[in-house]
mmCIF file with all atom_site columns, C-alpha atoms in Angstrom:
data_model
loop_
_atom_site.group_PDB
_atom_site.id
_atom_site.type_symbol
_atom_site.label_atom_id
_atom_site.label_alt_id
_atom_site.label_comp_id
_atom_site.label_asym_id
_atom_site.label_entity_id
_atom_site.label_seq_id
_atom_site.pdbx_PDB_ins_code
_atom_site.Cartn_x
_atom_site.Cartn_y
_atom_site.Cartn_z
_atom_site.occupancy
_atom_site.B_iso_or_equiv
_atom_site.pdbx_formal_charge
_atom_site.auth_seq_id
_atom_site.auth_comp_id
_atom_site.auth_asym_id
_atom_site.auth_atom_id
_atom_site.pdbx_PDB_model_num
ATOM 1   C CA . MET A 1 1   ? -42.923 16.367  38.355  1.00 0.00 ? 1   MET A CA 1
ATOM 2   C CA . ALA A 1 2   ? -40.585 19.319  38.776  1.00 0.00 ? 2   ALA A CA 1
ATOM 3   C CA . PRO A 1 3   ? -36.852 18.626  39.121  1.00 0.00 ? 3   PRO A CA 1
ATOM 4   C CA . ILE A 1 4   ? -35.360 19.201  42.533  1.00 0.00 ? 4   ILE A CA 1
ATOM 5   C CA . PRO A 1 5   ? -33.336 22.433  42.566  1.00 0.00 ? 5   PRO A CA 1
ATOM 6   C CA . GLY A 1 6   ? -29.633 21.681  42.460  1.00 0.00 ? 6   GLY A CA 1
ATOM 7   C CA . SER A 1 7   ? -30.008 18.060  41.232  1.00 0.00 ? 7   SER A CA 1
ATOM 8   C CA . GLY A 1 8   ? -28.141 18.873  38.008  1.00 0.00 ? 8   GLY A CA 1
ATOM 9   C CA . LEU A 1 9   ? -25.261 20.277  40.025  1.00 0.00 ? 9   LEU A CA 1
ATOM 10  C CA . ALA A 1 10  ? -25.162 17.150  42.179  1.00 0.00 ? 10  ALA A CA 1
ATOM 11  C CA . LYS A 1 11  ? -25.116 14.865  39.095  1.00 0.00 ? 11  LYS A CA 1
ATOM 12  C CA . GLY A 1 12  ? -22.298 16.893  37.563  1.00 0.00 ? 12  GLY A CA 1
ATOM 13  C CA . LEU A 1 13  ? -20.249 16.754  40.748  1.00 0.00 ? 13  LEU A CA 1
ATOM 14  C CA . ALA A 1 14  ? -20.834 12.981  40.968  1.00 0.00 ? 14  ALA A CA 1
ATOM 15  C CA . VAL A 1 15  ? -19.449 12.524  37.439  1.00 0.00 ? 15  VAL A CA 1
ATOM 16  C CA . THR A 1 16  ? -16.465 14.712  38.306  1.00 0.00 ? 16  THR A CA 1
ATOM 17  C CA . LEU A 1 17  ? -15.792 12.740  41.495  1.00 0.00 ? 17  LEU A CA 1
ATOM 18  C CA . ARG A 1 18  ? -15.961 9.387   39.624  1.00 0.00 ? 18  ARG A CA 1
ATOM 19  C CA . THR A 1 19  ? -13.566 10.672  36.971  1.00 0.00 ? 19  THR A CA 1
ATOM 20  C CA . MET A 1 20  ? -11.144 12.049  39.540  1.00 0.00 ? 20  MET A CA 1
ATOM 21  C CA . THR A 1 21  ? -10.887 8.732   41.387  1.00 0.00 ? 21  THR A CA 1
ATOM 22  C CA . ARG A 1 22  ? -10.213 6.681   38.235  1.00 0.00 ? 22  ARG A CA 1
ATOM 23  C CA . ARG A 1 23  ? -6.647  5.982   37.269  1.00 0.00 ? 23  ARG A CA 1
ATOM 24  C CA . SER A 1 24  ? -5.721  7.760   34.029  1.00 0.00 ? 24  SER A CA 1
ATOM 25  C CA . VAL A 1 25  ? -4.255  5.832   31.130  1.00 0.00 ? 25  VAL A CA 1
ATOM 26  C CA . THR A 1 26  ? -1.645  7.743   29.179  1.00 0.00 ? 26  THR A CA 1
ATOM 27  C CA . GLU A 1 27  ? 0.014   6.432   26.045  1.00 0.00 ? 27  GLU A CA 1
ATOM 28  C CA . GLN A 1 28  ? 3.744   7.134   26.299  1.00 0.00 ? 28  GLN A CA 1
ATOM 29  C CA . TYR A 1 29  ? 3.939   7.676   22.535  1.00 0.00 ? 29  TYR A CA 1
ATOM 30  C CA . PRO A 1 30  ? 7.501   8.567   21.664  1.00 0.00 ? 30  PRO A CA 1
ATOM 31  C CA . ASP A 1 31  ? 8.887   5.895   23.987  1.00 0.00 ? 31  ASP A CA 1
ATOM 32  C CA . VAL A 1 32  ? 6.282   3.187   23.323  1.00 0.00 ? 32  VAL A CA 1
ATOM 33  C CA . GLN A 1 33  ? 4.943   2.642   19.821  1.00 0.00 ? 33  GLN A CA 1
ATOM 34  C CA . PRO A 1 34  ? 1.139   2.453   19.635  1.00 0.00 ? 34  PRO A CA 1
ATOM 35  C CA . ASP A 1 35  ? -0.637  -0.749  18.620  1.00 0.00 ? 35  ASP A CA 1
ATOM 36  C CA . LEU A 1 36  ? -2.111  0.153   15.250  1.00 0.00 ? 36  LEU A CA 1
ATOM 37  C CA . PRO A 1 37  ? -5.046  -1.645  13.640  1.00 0.00 ? 37  PRO A CA 1
ATOM 38  C CA . PRO A 1 38  ? -3.992  -4.028  10.827  1.00 0.00 ? 38  PRO A CA 1
ATOM 39  C CA . ARG A 1 39  ? -5.402  -1.857  8.023   1.00 0.00 ? 39  ARG A CA 1
ATOM 40  C CA . THR A 1 40  ? -3.928  1.443   9.180   1.00 0.00 ? 40  THR A CA 1
ATOM 41  C CA . ARG A 1 41  ? -3.385  3.981   6.424   1.00 0.00 ? 41  ARG A CA 1
ATOM 42  C CA . GLY A 1 42  ? -0.036  5.565   7.058   1.00 0.00 ? 42  GLY A CA 1
ATOM 43  C CA . VAL A 1 43  ? 1.921   6.287   3.894   1.00 0.00 ? 43  VAL A CA 1
ATOM 44  C CA . ILE A 1 44  ? 2.081   4.755   0.453   1.00 0.00 ? 44  ILE A CA 1
ATOM 45  C CA . GLY A 1 45  ? 4.910   2.339   -0.263  1.00 0.00 ? 45  GLY A CA 1
ATOM 46  C CA . LEU A 1 46  ? 6.209   1.692   -3.796  1.00 0.00 ? 46  LEU A CA 1
ATOM 47  C CA . PHE A 1 47  ? 7.289   -1.744  -5.026  1.00 0.00 ? 47  PHE A CA 1
ATOM 48  C CA . GLU A 1 48  ? 9.327   -0.404  -7.928  1.00 0.00 ? 48  GLU A CA 1
ATOM 49  C CA . GLU A 1 49  ? 9.843   -3.724  -9.720  1.00 0.00 ? 49  GLU A CA 1
ATOM 50  C CA . ASN A 1 50  ? 6.097   -4.032  -10.355 1.00 0.00 ? 50  ASN A CA 1
ATOM 51  C CA . CYS A 1 51  ? 5.662   -0.494  -11.700 1.00 0.00 ? 51  CYS A CA 1
ATOM 52  C CA . THR A 1 52  ? 5.215   -0.456  -15.492 1.00 0.00 ? 52  THR A CA 1
ATOM 53  C CA . VAL A 1 53  ? 4.766   3.334   -15.668 1.00 0.00 ? 53  VAL A CA 1
ATOM 54  C CA . CYS A 1 54  ? 1.175   2.928   -16.865 1.00 0.00 ? 54  CYS A CA 1
ATOM 55  C CA . MET A 1 55  ? 0.341   6.268   -15.165 1.00 0.00 ? 55  MET A CA 1
ATOM 56  C CA . LEU A 1 56  ? -3.050  5.049   -13.906 1.00 0.00 ? 56  LEU A CA 1
ATOM 57  C CA . CYS A 1 57  ? -2.285  6.115   -10.347 1.00 0.00 ? 57  CYS A CA 1
ATOM 58  C CA . ALA A 1 58  ? -1.314  9.639   -11.406 1.00 0.00 ? 58  ALA A CA 1
ATOM 59  C CA . ARG A 1 59  ? -4.335  10.015  -13.699 1.00 0.00 ? 59  ARG A CA 1
ATOM 60  C CA . GLU A 1 60  ? -6.851  8.766   -11.138 1.00 0.00 ? 60  GLU A CA 1
ATOM 61  C CA . CYS A 1 61  ? -5.473  10.753  -8.191  1.00 0.00 ? 61  CYS A CA 1
ATOM 62  C CA . PRO A 1 62  ? -8.069  13.431  -7.330  1.00 0.00 ? 62  PRO A CA 1
ATOM 63  C CA . ASP A 1 63  ? -5.386  15.673  -5.809  1.00 0.00 ? 63  ASP A CA 1
ATOM 64  C CA . TRP A 1 64  ? -2.800  15.269  -8.595  1.00 0.00 ? 64  TRP A CA 1
ATOM 65  C CA . CYS A 1 65  ? -0.124  14.643  -5.980  1.00 0.00 ? 65  CYS A CA 1
ATOM 66  C CA . ILE A 1 66  ? 1.694   11.805  -7.803  1.00 0.00 ? 66  ILE A CA 1
ATOM 67  C CA . TYR A 1 67  ? 4.535   12.779  -10.121 1.00 0.00 ? 67  TYR A CA 1
ATOM 68  C CA . ILE A 1 68  ? 5.904   10.215  -12.570 1.00 0.00 ? 68  ILE A CA 1
ATOM 69  C CA . ASP A 1 69  ? 8.648   10.652  -15.167 1.00 0.00 ? 69  ASP A CA 1
ATOM 70  C CA . SER A 1 70  ? 9.842   7.910   -17.506 1.00 0.00 ? 70  SER A CA 1
ATOM 71  C CA . HIS A 1 71  ? 11.579  7.216   -20.768 1.00 0.00 ? 71  HIS A CA 1
ATOM 72  C CA . LYS A 1 72  ? 11.343  4.476   -23.390 1.00 0.00 ? 72  LYS A CA 1
ATOM 73  C CA . GLU A 1 73  ? 14.115  1.937   -23.719 1.00 0.00 ? 73  GLU A CA 1
ATOM 74  C CA . THR A 1 74  ? 14.607  -0.559  -26.527 1.00 0.00 ? 74  THR A CA 1
ATOM 75  C CA . VAL A 1 75  ? 14.998  -4.173  -25.458 1.00 0.00 ? 75  VAL A CA 1
ATOM 76  C CA . PRO A 1 76  ? 16.830  -6.434  -27.924 1.00 0.00 ? 76  PRO A CA 1
ATOM 77  C CA . ALA A 1 77  ? 15.049  -9.431  -29.396 1.00 0.00 ? 77  ALA A CA 1
ATOM 78  C CA . ALA A 1 78  ? 14.898  -12.441 -27.099 1.00 0.00 ? 78  ALA A CA 1
ATOM 79  C CA . ALA A 1 79  ? 15.347  -14.933 -29.932 1.00 0.00 ? 79  ALA A CA 1
ATOM 80  C CA . PRO A 1 80  ? 17.221  -14.629 -33.212 1.00 0.00 ? 80  PRO A CA 1
ATOM 81  C CA . GLY A 1 81  ? 14.926  -13.262 -35.901 1.00 0.00 ? 81  GLY A CA 1
ATOM 82  C CA . GLY A 1 82  ? 12.623  -11.687 -33.306 1.00 0.00 ? 82  GLY A CA 1
ATOM 83  C CA . ARG A 1 83  ? 11.828  -8.024  -33.165 1.00 0.00 ? 83  ARG A CA 1
ATOM 84  C CA . GLU A 1 84  ? 13.035  -5.442  -30.716 1.00 0.00 ? 84  GLU A CA 1
ATOM 85  C CA . ARG A 1 85  ? 10.605  -4.319  -28.023 1.00 0.00 ? 85  ARG A CA 1
ATOM 86  C CA . SER A 1 86  ? 10.318  -1.034  -26.231 1.00 0.00 ? 86  SER A CA 1
ATOM 87  C CA . ARG A 1 87  ? 9.437   -0.631  -22.577 1.00 0.00 ? 87  ARG A CA 1
ATOM 88  C CA . ASN A 1 88  ? 8.955   2.257   -20.197 1.00 0.00 ? 88  ASN A CA 1
ATOM 89  C CA . VAL A 1 89  ? 11.638  2.818   -17.588 1.00 0.00 ? 89  VAL A CA 1
ATOM 90  C CA . LEU A 1 90  ? 10.760  4.661   -14.392 1.00 0.00 ? 90  LEU A CA 1
ATOM 91  C CA . ASP A 1 91  ? 12.874  7.777   -13.852 1.00 0.00 ? 91  ASP A CA 1
ATOM 92  C CA . ARG A 1 92  ? 10.933  9.507   -11.089 1.00 0.00 ? 92  ARG A CA 1
ATOM 93  C CA . PHE A 1 93  ? 8.046   8.471   -8.852  1.00 0.00 ? 93  PHE A CA 1
ATOM 94  C CA . ALA A 1 94  ? 7.156   10.976  -6.151  1.00 0.00 ? 94  ALA A CA 1
ATOM 95  C CA . ILE A 1 95  ? 4.148   11.621  -3.940  1.00 0.00 ? 95  ILE A CA 1
ATOM 96  C CA . ASP A 1 96  ? 3.465   15.001  -2.372  1.00 0.00 ? 96  ASP A CA 1
ATOM 97  C CA . PHE A 1 97  ? 2.007   14.070  1.013   1.00 0.00 ? 97  PHE A CA 1
ATOM 98  C CA . SER A 1 98  ? 1.143   17.707  1.722   1.00 0.00 ? 98  SER A CA 1
ATOM 99  C CA . LEU A 1 99  ? -1.530  17.356  -0.990  1.00 0.00 ? 99  LEU A CA 1
ATOM 100 C CA . CYS A 1 100 ? -2.455  13.680  -0.542  1.00 0.00 ? 100 CYS A CA 1
ATOM 101 C CA . MET A 1 101 ? -5.802  13.039  1.135   1.00 0.00 ? 101 MET A CA 1
ATOM 102 C CA . TYR A 1 102 ? -5.048  9.323   1.752   1.00 0.00 ? 102 TYR A CA 1
ATOM 103 C CA . CYS A 1 103 ? -8.071  8.144   -0.232  1.00 0.00 ? 103 CYS A CA 1
ATOM 104 C CA . GLY A 1 104 ? -6.277  5.054   -1.580  1.00 0.00 ? 104 GLY A CA 1
ATOM 105 C CA . ILE A 1 105 ? -7.560  5.401   -5.145  1.00 0.00 ? 105 ILE A CA 1
ATOM 106 C CA . CYS A 1 106 ? -4.009  5.089   -6.507  1.00 0.00 ? 106 CYS A CA 1
ATOM 107 C CA . ILE A 1 107 ? -3.536  1.800   -4.671  1.00 0.00 ? 107 ILE A CA 1
ATOM 108 C CA . GLU A 1 108 ? -6.871  0.428   -5.869  1.00 0.00 ? 108 GLU A CA 1
ATOM 109 C CA . VAL A 1 109 ? -6.352  1.289   -9.557  1.00 0.00 ? 109 VAL A CA 1
ATOM 110 C CA . CYS A 1 110 ? -2.781  -0.036  -9.795  1.00 0.00 ? 110 CYS A CA 1
ATOM 111 C CA . PRO A 1 111 ? -3.151  -3.170  -11.969 1.00 0.00 ? 111 PRO A CA 1
ATOM 112 C CA . PHE A 1 112 ? 0.341   -4.452  -11.175 1.00 0.00 ? 112 PHE A CA 1
ATOM 113 C CA . ASP A 1 113 ? 0.365   -4.203  -7.357  1.00 0.00 ? 113 ASP A CA 1
ATOM 114 C CA . ALA A 1 114 ? 3.117   -1.617  -7.196  1.00 0.00 ? 114 ALA A CA 1
ATOM 115 C CA . LEU A 1 115 ? 1.517   0.562   -4.481  1.00 0.00 ? 115 LEU A CA 1
ATOM 116 C CA . PHE A 1 116 ? 0.628   -0.520  -0.938  1.00 0.00 ? 116 PHE A CA 1
ATOM 117 C CA . TRP A 1 117 ? -0.477  1.045   2.343   1.00 0.00 ? 117 TRP A CA 1
ATOM 118 C CA . SER A 1 118 ? 2.286   1.115   4.918   1.00 0.00 ? 118 SER A CA 1
ATOM 119 C CA . PRO A 1 119 ? 1.423   1.624   8.599   1.00 0.00 ? 119 PRO A CA 1
ATOM 120 C CA . GLU A 1 120 ? 4.373   4.014   8.901   1.00 0.00 ? 120 GLU A CA 1
ATOM 121 C CA . PHE A 1 121 ? 3.113   7.361   10.157  1.00 0.00 ? 121 PHE A CA 1
ATOM 122 C CA . GLU A 1 122 ? 6.188   9.169   11.456  1.00 0.00 ? 122 GLU A CA 1
ATOM 123 C CA . TYR A 1 123 ? 7.217   11.288  8.510   1.00 0.00 ? 123 TYR A CA 1
ATOM 124 C CA . ALA A 1 124 ? 6.668   14.817  9.782   1.00 0.00 ? 124 ALA A CA 1
ATOM 125 C CA . GLU A 1 125 ? 8.824   17.560  8.323   1.00 0.00 ? 125 GLU A CA 1
ATOM 126 C CA . THR A 1 126 ? 9.514   21.090  9.480   1.00 0.00 ? 126 THR A CA 1
ATOM 127 C CA . ASP A 1 127 ? 9.091   22.488  5.967   1.00 0.00 ? 127 ASP A CA 1
ATOM 128 C CA . ILE A 1 128 ? 6.019   21.664  3.863   1.00 0.00 ? 128 ILE A CA 1
ATOM 129 C CA . ARG A 1 129 ? 8.190   21.497  0.727   1.00 0.00 ? 129 ARG A CA 1
ATOM 130 C CA . GLU A 1 130 ? 9.970   18.462  2.169   1.00 0.00 ? 130 GLU A CA 1
ATOM 131 C CA . LEU A 1 131 ? 6.744   16.395  2.210   1.00 0.00 ? 131 LEU A CA 1
ATOM 132 C CA . THR A 1 132 ? 7.284   15.395  -1.425  1.00 0.00 ? 132 THR A CA 1
ATOM 133 C CA . HIS A 1 133 ? 8.890   11.981  -1.064  1.00 0.00 ? 133 HIS A CA 1
ATOM 134 C CA . GLU A 1 134 ? 10.772  10.419  -3.968  1.00 0.00 ? 134 GLU A CA 1
ATOM 135 C CA . ARG A 1 135 ? 10.890  6.753   -4.954  1.00 0.00 ? 135 ARG A CA 1
ATOM 136 C CA . ASP A 1 136 ? 13.804  5.838   -2.685  1.00 0.00 ? 136 ASP A CA 1
ATOM 137 C CA . LYS A 1 137 ? 11.839  6.878   0.411   1.00 0.00 ? 137 LYS A CA 1
ATOM 138 C CA . LEU A 1 138 ? 8.654   5.235   -0.924  1.00 0.00 ? 138 LEU A CA 1
ATOM 139 C CA . ARG A 1 139 ? 10.669  2.045   -1.476  1.00 0.00 ? 139 ARG A CA 1
ATOM 140 C CA . GLU A 1 140 ? 11.920  2.131   2.138   1.00 0.00 ? 140 GLU A CA 1
ATOM 141 C CA . TRP A 1 141 ? 8.321   2.293   3.328   1.00 0.00 ? 141 TRP A CA 1
ATOM 142 C CA . MET A 1 142 ? 7.443   -0.710  1.176   1.00 0.00 ? 142 MET A CA 1
ATOM 143 C CA . TRP A 1 143 ? 9.364   -2.981  3.541   1.00 0.00 ? 143 TRP A CA 1
ATOM 144 C CA . THR A 1 144 ? 7.105   -1.922  6.448   1.00 0.00 ? 144 THR A CA 1
ATOM 145 C CA . VAL A 1 145 ? 3.958   -3.145  4.662   1.00 0.00 ? 145 VAL A CA 1
ATOM 146 C CA . PRO A 1 146 ? 2.467   -6.045  6.633   1.00 0.00 ? 146 PRO A CA 1
ATOM 147 C CA . SER A 1 147 ? 1.883   -9.324  4.845   1.00 0.00 ? 147 SER A CA 1
ATOM 148 C CA . PRO A 1 148 ? -1.714  -9.968  3.781   1.00 0.00 ? 148 PRO A CA 1
ATOM 149 C CA . PRO A 1 149 ? -3.909  -11.992 6.131   1.00 0.00 ? 149 PRO A CA 1
ATOM 150 C CA . ALA A 1 150 ? -4.085  -15.720 5.575   1.00 0.00 ? 150 ALA A CA 1
ATOM 151 C CA . LEU A 1 151 ? -6.866  -17.002 3.368   1.00 0.00 ? 151 LEU A CA 1
ATOM 152 C CA . ASP A 1 152 ? -9.962  -18.380 5.030   1.00 0.00 ? 152 ASP A CA 1
ATOM 153 C CA . PRO A 1 153 ? -9.533  -22.182 5.098   1.00 0.00 ? 153 PRO A CA 1
ATOM 154 C CA . GLY A 1 154 ? -13.161 -22.688 4.096   1.00 0.00 ? 154 GLY A CA 1
ATOM 155 C CA . ALA A 1 155 ? -13.000 -20.244 1.188   1.00 0.00 ? 155 ALA A CA 1
ATOM 156 C CA . GLU A 1 156 ? -13.470 -21.296 -2.409  1.00 0.00 ? 156 GLU A CA 1
ATOM 157 C CA . GLU A 1 157 ? -10.279 -21.659 -4.429  1.00 0.00 ? 157 GLU A CA 1
ATOM 158 C CA . PRO A 1 158 ? -9.684  -18.819 -6.942  1.00 0.00 ? 158 PRO A CA 1
ATOM 159 C CA . LYS A 1 159 ? -10.785 -19.677 -10.487 1.00 0.00 ? 159 LYS A CA 1
ATOM 160 C CA . GLU A 1 160 ? -7.322  -19.029 -11.894 1.00 0.00 ? 160 GLU A CA 1
ATOM 161 C CA . LEU A 1 161 ? -5.680  -21.509 -9.526  1.00 0.00 ? 161 LEU A CA 1
ATOM 162 C CA . ALA A 1 162 ? -8.379  -24.121 -10.110 1.00 0.00 ? 162 ALA A CA 1
ATOM 163 C CA . ALA A 1 163 ? -7.966  -23.854 -13.912 1.00 0.00 ? 163 ALA A CA 1
ATOM 164 C CA . ALA A 1 164 ? -4.161  -24.073 -13.643 1.00 0.00 ? 164 ALA A CA 1
ATOM 165 C CA . ARG A 1 165 ? -4.396  -27.094 -11.341 1.00 0.00 ? 165 ARG A CA 1
ATOM 166 C CA . LYS A 1 166 ? -6.795  -28.908 -13.707 1.00 0.00 ? 166 LYS A CA 1
ATOM 167 C CA . THR A 1 167 ? -4.487  -28.275 -16.660 1.00 0.00 ? 167 THR A CA 1
ATOM 168 C CA . ALA A 1 168 ? -1.480  -29.534 -14.702 1.00 0.00 ? 168 ALA A CA 1
ATOM 169 C CA . GLU A 1 169 ? -3.370  -32.667 -13.641 1.00 0.00 ? 169 GLU A CA 1
ATOM 170 C CA . LYS A 1 170 ? -4.420  -33.376 -17.254 1.00 0.00 ? 170 LYS A CA 1
ATOM 171 C CA . LEU A 1 171 ? -0.830  -33.008 -18.446 1.00 0.00 ? 171 LEU A CA 1
ATOM 172 C CA . ALA A 1 172 ? 0.430   -35.269 -15.664 1.00 0.00 ? 172 ALA A CA 1
ATOM 173 C CA . ALA A 1 173 ? -2.221  -37.916 -16.354 1.00 0.00 ? 173 ALA A CA 1
ATOM 174 C CA . ALA A 1 174 ? -1.717  -37.916 -20.147 1.00 0.00 ? 174 ALA A CA 1
ATOM 175 C CA . PRO A 1 175 ? 0.369   -40.876 -21.345 1.00 0.00 ? 175 PRO A CA 1
ATOM 176 C CA . THR A 1 176 ? 3.730   -39.834 -22.641 1.00 0.00 ? 176 THR A CA 1
ATOM 177 C CA . GLU A 1 177 ? 4.310   -40.635 -26.282 1.00 0.00 ? 177 GLU A CA 1
ATOM 178 C CA . PRO A 1 178 ? 7.538   -42.511 -27.032 1.00 0.00 ? 178 PRO A CA 1
ATOM 179 C CA . GLN A 1 179 ? 10.142  -40.357 -28.693 1.00 0.00 ? 179 GLN A CA 1
ATOM 180 C CA . GLU A 1 180 ? 11.975  -41.354 -31.858 1.00 0.00 ? 180 GLU A CA 1
ATOM 181 C CA . GLY A 1 181 ? 14.937  -43.517 -30.998 1.00 0.00 ? 181 GLY A CA 1
ATOM 182 C CA . ASP A 1 182 ? 13.353  -44.871 -27.762 1.00 0.00 ? 182 ASP A CA 1
ATOM 183 C CA . ALA A 1 183 ? 13.056  -48.633 -27.657 1.00 0.00 ? 183 ALA A CA 1
#
């Protein structure tokens, strides 16, 4: 059956008329903050105390946008007769967000949970050279990271916690041996 001439025009005008009569919904962004999904990828926050300068994040970054500088520091022996230890001390941790593609590989490979996604997204700059943010700014963003969701109440307990609990119960149930001098 052949279409009626002008039916397409009538359908298009009907859609236009329906759209015109609907009330528009406008987000008043600068005045009202948007409701972001819980796993929003904004910027990367740094929890500096957990960073051991292992350089995994910088090595695994496909864009090479993470810059880390450190130096070794000697820590004196904890006990008399012990040996001195050396540890890395973080001097510089910076991320160039003009290069970053927000893939999250750096966060995934960090074995010490020093990097987290922050939902913060207002960090625009007028000059592209100012998009390299140093550790003080990354640390500020760390405090905007939402807490992780609660564990599922029906979930199985992690193996590490179960093993620790069993050991603690065995130690608590073991009879205490009398010490010398106890009567």
